Tab-separated table of C-alpha atoms in Angstrom:
chain	number	residue	atom	x	y	z
A	1	UNK	CA	-2.916	-16.378	5.249
A	2	UNK	CA	-1.047	-19.668	4.806
A	3	UNK	CA	1.647	-18.612	7.271
A	4	UNK	CA	-1.026	-17.738	9.829
A	5	UNK	CA	-2.755	-21.086	9.239
A	6	UNK	CA	0.556	-22.873	9.791
A	7	UNK	CA	1.071	-21.076	13.101
A	8	UNK	CA	-2.425	-21.922	14.271
A	9	UNK	CA	-1.936	-25.557	13.233
A	10	UNK	CA	1.391	-25.694	15.062
A	11	UNK	CA	-0.110	-24.108	18.187
A	12	UNK	CA	-3.091	-26.452	18.113
A	13	UNK	CA	-0.827	-29.508	17.856
A	14	UNK	CA	1.086	-28.342	20.947
A	15	UNK	CA	-2.104	-28.037	22.968
A	16	UNK	CA	-3.536	-31.491	22.287
A	17	UNK	CA	-2.823	-34.854	23.838
A	18	UNK	CA	-0.089	-36.981	22.305
A	19	UNK	CA	-1.717	-39.528	20.025
A	20	UNK	CA	0.732	-40.386	17.257
A	21	UNK	CA	1.752	-43.675	18.927
A	22	UNK	CA	0.079	-45.905	21.486
A	23	UNK	CA	0.980	-49.052	23.329
A	24	UNK	CA	-1.068	-51.235	25.693
A	25	UNK	CA	0.643	-52.908	28.651
A	26	UNK	CA	-1.909	-54.606	30.926
A	27	UNK	CA	-3.818	-51.767	32.610
A	28	UNK	CA	-1.631	-49.074	31.014
A	29	UNK	CA	-2.483	-47.411	27.713
A	30	UNK	CA	0.588	-45.376	26.782
A	31	UNK	CA	0.232	-42.564	24.237
A	32	UNK	CA	3.090	-40.485	22.871
A	33	UNK	CA	3.899	-37.923	20.235
A	34	UNK	CA	7.146	-39.767	19.369
A	35	UNK	CA	8.180	-43.311	18.462
A	36	UNK	CA	8.429	-45.590	21.500
A	37	UNK	CA	10.208	-48.918	21.836
A	38	UNK	CA	7.544	-51.627	22.073
A	39	UNK	CA	9.338	-53.297	24.992
A	40	UNK	CA	11.032	-50.363	26.717
A	41	UNK	CA	12.371	-51.468	30.103
A	42	UNK	CA	10.501	-48.657	31.889
A	43	UNK	CA	7.155	-49.871	30.513
A	44	UNK	CA	8.028	-53.436	31.534
A	45	UNK	CA	8.947	-52.160	35.008
A	46	UNK	CA	5.636	-50.278	35.305
A	47	UNK	CA	3.638	-53.414	34.487
A	48	UNK	CA	5.675	-55.456	36.992
A	49	UNK	CA	5.097	-52.715	39.560
A	50	UNK	CA	1.341	-53.328	39.304
A	51	UNK	CA	1.755	-56.981	40.271
A	52	UNK	CA	4.193	-56.092	43.075
A	53	UNK	CA	1.854	-53.440	44.485
A	54	UNK	CA	-1.259	-55.626	44.397
A	55	UNK	CA	0.564	-58.623	45.894
A	56	UNK	CA	2.274	-56.601	48.650
A	57	UNK	CA	-0.920	-54.750	49.655
A	58	UNK	CA	-3.275	-57.700	49.009
A	59	UNK	CA	-5.277	-55.646	46.508
A	60	UNK	CA	-7.213	-56.983	43.542
A	61	UNK	CA	-5.981	-56.008	40.086
A	62	UNK	CA	-8.222	-53.594	38.237
A	63	UNK	CA	-8.780	-53.607	34.509
A	64	UNK	CA	-9.770	-49.934	34.530
A	65	UNK	CA	-7.413	-48.261	32.046
A	66	UNK	CA	-4.719	-45.833	33.096
A	67	UNK	CA	-3.856	-43.582	30.159
A	68	UNK	CA	-0.264	-42.364	30.204
A	69	UNK	CA	0.327	-39.381	27.918
A	70	UNK	CA	4.012	-38.801	27.140
A	71	UNK	CA	5.040	-35.488	25.627
A	72	UNK	CA	8.385	-35.421	23.837
A	73	UNK	CA	9.163	-31.755	24.532
A	74	UNK	CA	8.916	-29.696	27.691
A	75	UNK	CA	7.418	-26.820	25.685
A	76	UNK	CA	4.545	-28.979	24.399
A	77	UNK	CA	3.939	-30.541	27.816
A	78	UNK	CA	3.876	-27.188	29.608
A	79	UNK	CA	1.650	-25.609	26.945
A	80	UNK	CA	-0.848	-28.445	27.233
A	81	UNK	CA	-0.856	-28.337	31.052
A	82	UNK	CA	-1.226	-24.537	31.190
A	83	UNK	CA	-4.221	-24.666	28.858
A	84	UNK	CA	-6.025	-27.770	30.113
A	85	UNK	CA	-4.918	-28.030	33.772
A	86	UNK	CA	-3.674	-24.607	34.925
A	87	UNK	CA	-4.327	-25.538	38.556
A	88	UNK	CA	-1.409	-28.002	38.530
A	89	UNK	CA	2.317	-27.309	38.362
A	90	UNK	CA	4.039	-28.531	35.223
A	91	UNK	CA	5.528	-31.744	36.574
A	92	UNK	CA	4.370	-35.309	36.000
A	93	UNK	CA	0.788	-35.301	37.258
A	94	UNK	CA	-1.865	-37.867	38.007
A	95	UNK	CA	-5.379	-36.645	37.378
A	96	UNK	CA	-8.648	-38.415	38.035
A	97	UNK	CA	-11.102	-39.326	35.332
A	98	UNK	CA	-10.972	-36.593	32.715
A	99	UNK	CA	-12.027	-39.462	30.444
A	100	UNK	CA	-13.033	-43.020	31.335
A	101	UNK	CA	-10.173	-44.443	33.361
A	102	UNK	CA	-7.279	-42.560	34.938
A	103	UNK	CA	-4.720	-40.312	33.290
A	104	UNK	CA	-1.063	-39.471	33.813
A	105	UNK	CA	0.624	-36.630	31.948
A	106	UNK	CA	4.420	-36.528	31.756
A	107	UNK	CA	7.273	-35.162	29.720
A	108	UNK	CA	9.785	-37.678	28.388
A	109	UNK	CA	12.977	-36.480	30.081
A	110	UNK	CA	15.546	-36.954	32.836
A	111	UNK	CA	13.208	-37.509	35.813
A	112	UNK	CA	10.536	-39.214	33.780
A	113	UNK	CA	11.155	-42.722	35.166
A	114	UNK	CA	10.727	-41.638	38.813
A	115	UNK	CA	7.741	-39.455	37.903
A	116	UNK	CA	6.007	-42.250	35.992
A	117	UNK	CA	6.607	-44.868	38.684
A	118	UNK	CA	5.160	-42.428	41.256
A	119	UNK	CA	2.182	-41.203	39.225
A	120	UNK	CA	1.240	-44.619	37.814
A	121	UNK	CA	1.217	-45.939	41.393
A	122	UNK	CA	-1.527	-43.394	42.139
A	123	UNK	CA	-3.477	-44.765	39.174
A	124	UNK	CA	-3.055	-48.375	40.284
A	125	UNK	CA	-4.134	-47.502	43.831
A	126	UNK	CA	-7.092	-45.277	42.916
A	127	UNK	CA	-8.451	-47.810	40.442
A	128	UNK	CA	-9.105	-50.205	43.349
A	129	UNK	CA	-9.182	-47.930	46.450
A	130	UNK	CA	-10.661	-44.588	45.313
A	131	UNK	CA	-10.880	-42.887	48.735
A	132	UNK	CA	-7.426	-43.656	50.075
A	133	UNK	CA	-6.201	-41.041	52.607
A	134	UNK	CA	-3.743	-38.686	50.941
A	135	UNK	CA	-0.857	-39.374	53.311
A	136	UNK	CA	-1.072	-43.125	52.676
A	137	UNK	CA	-1.523	-42.583	48.919
A	138	UNK	CA	1.560	-40.330	48.742
A	139	UNK	CA	3.614	-42.602	50.999
A	140	UNK	CA	2.934	-45.641	48.823
A	141	UNK	CA	3.653	-43.647	45.645
A	142	UNK	CA	6.954	-42.430	47.171
A	143	UNK	CA	7.865	-46.045	48.003
A	144	UNK	CA	7.235	-47.179	44.427
A	145	UNK	CA	8.859	-44.218	42.647
A	146	UNK	CA	12.361	-45.621	43.052
A	147	UNK	CA	13.666	-48.378	40.754
A	148	UNK	CA	12.573	-51.894	41.751
A	149	UNK	CA	16.070	-52.962	42.804
A	150	UNK	CA	16.105	-50.338	45.578
A	151	UNK	CA	13.162	-52.021	47.366
A	152	UNK	CA	11.436	-48.731	48.157
A	153	UNK	CA	14.513	-47.088	49.695
A	154	UNK	CA	14.580	-43.511	48.437
A	155	UNK	CA	18.053	-42.498	49.643
A	156	UNK	CA	17.827	-38.752	48.759
A	157	UNK	CA	14.462	-38.477	50.526
A	158	UNK	CA	15.758	-40.318	53.602
A	159	UNK	CA	18.850	-38.081	53.710
A	160	UNK	CA	16.684	-34.922	53.612
A	161	UNK	CA	14.429	-36.337	56.329
A	162	UNK	CA	17.433	-37.220	58.528
A	163	UNK	CA	18.729	-33.638	58.241
A	164	UNK	CA	15.303	-32.261	59.223
A	165	UNK	CA	15.045	-34.583	62.203
A	166	UNK	CA	18.556	-33.677	63.350
A	167	UNK	CA	18.444	-29.912	62.794
A	168	UNK	CA	14.763	-29.167	63.477
A	169	UNK	CA	13.918	-32.083	65.800
A	170	UNK	CA	11.078	-32.776	63.390
A	171	UNK	CA	8.509	-35.472	64.156
A	172	UNK	CA	5.509	-36.496	62.065
A	173	UNK	CA	2.198	-35.024	63.193
A	174	UNK	CA	-0.120	-38.022	62.828
A	175	UNK	CA	-3.286	-36.085	63.686
A	176	UNK	CA	-2.482	-33.578	60.934
A	177	UNK	CA	-1.728	-36.378	58.458
A	178	UNK	CA	-5.000	-38.140	59.255
A	179	UNK	CA	-6.927	-34.899	58.671
A	180	UNK	CA	-5.873	-34.732	54.990
A	181	UNK	CA	-8.705	-35.609	52.610
A	182	UNK	CA	-8.219	-37.940	49.656
A	183	UNK	CA	-6.878	-36.214	46.576
A	184	UNK	CA	-6.547	-37.105	42.914
A	185	UNK	CA	-3.268	-35.366	42.194
């Protein structure tokens, strides 16, 4: 009976939001299931990104919280996402208002910095412009997903686009882009 109870307890802990540690940085409320550095450079970059974004796009700053939930292990992150948000792939995701404010779910790992910059941008944008067309929302998030020193230049993305243009003679279909409805993912 005790062994079974331990398994259930272990399973339940993998299917809940990280809440062992939390940190507030302006609009961001960062929760994790591991110890975080209070002044991690990524968190400082994310708060600076908010000011950059609002200044560049002439947007007001919102005080609506964006909850960032950081899972230490891929197993725990994927288990949580499969149970609570099976409609989304298990990658860093931005979701609208499951609780007051906005939420980002991510696994602490190799691509986490790019994922968080991208997904937190969605939160910053949606907290002041909730019905932004998807193609603009994604374009702005793509711009801000690269480190600040790159000034929005996403070299791997540009290289892939150049290959498509050259080999497929691809051109953007603006009518199709404008037909996309706002999304919260």
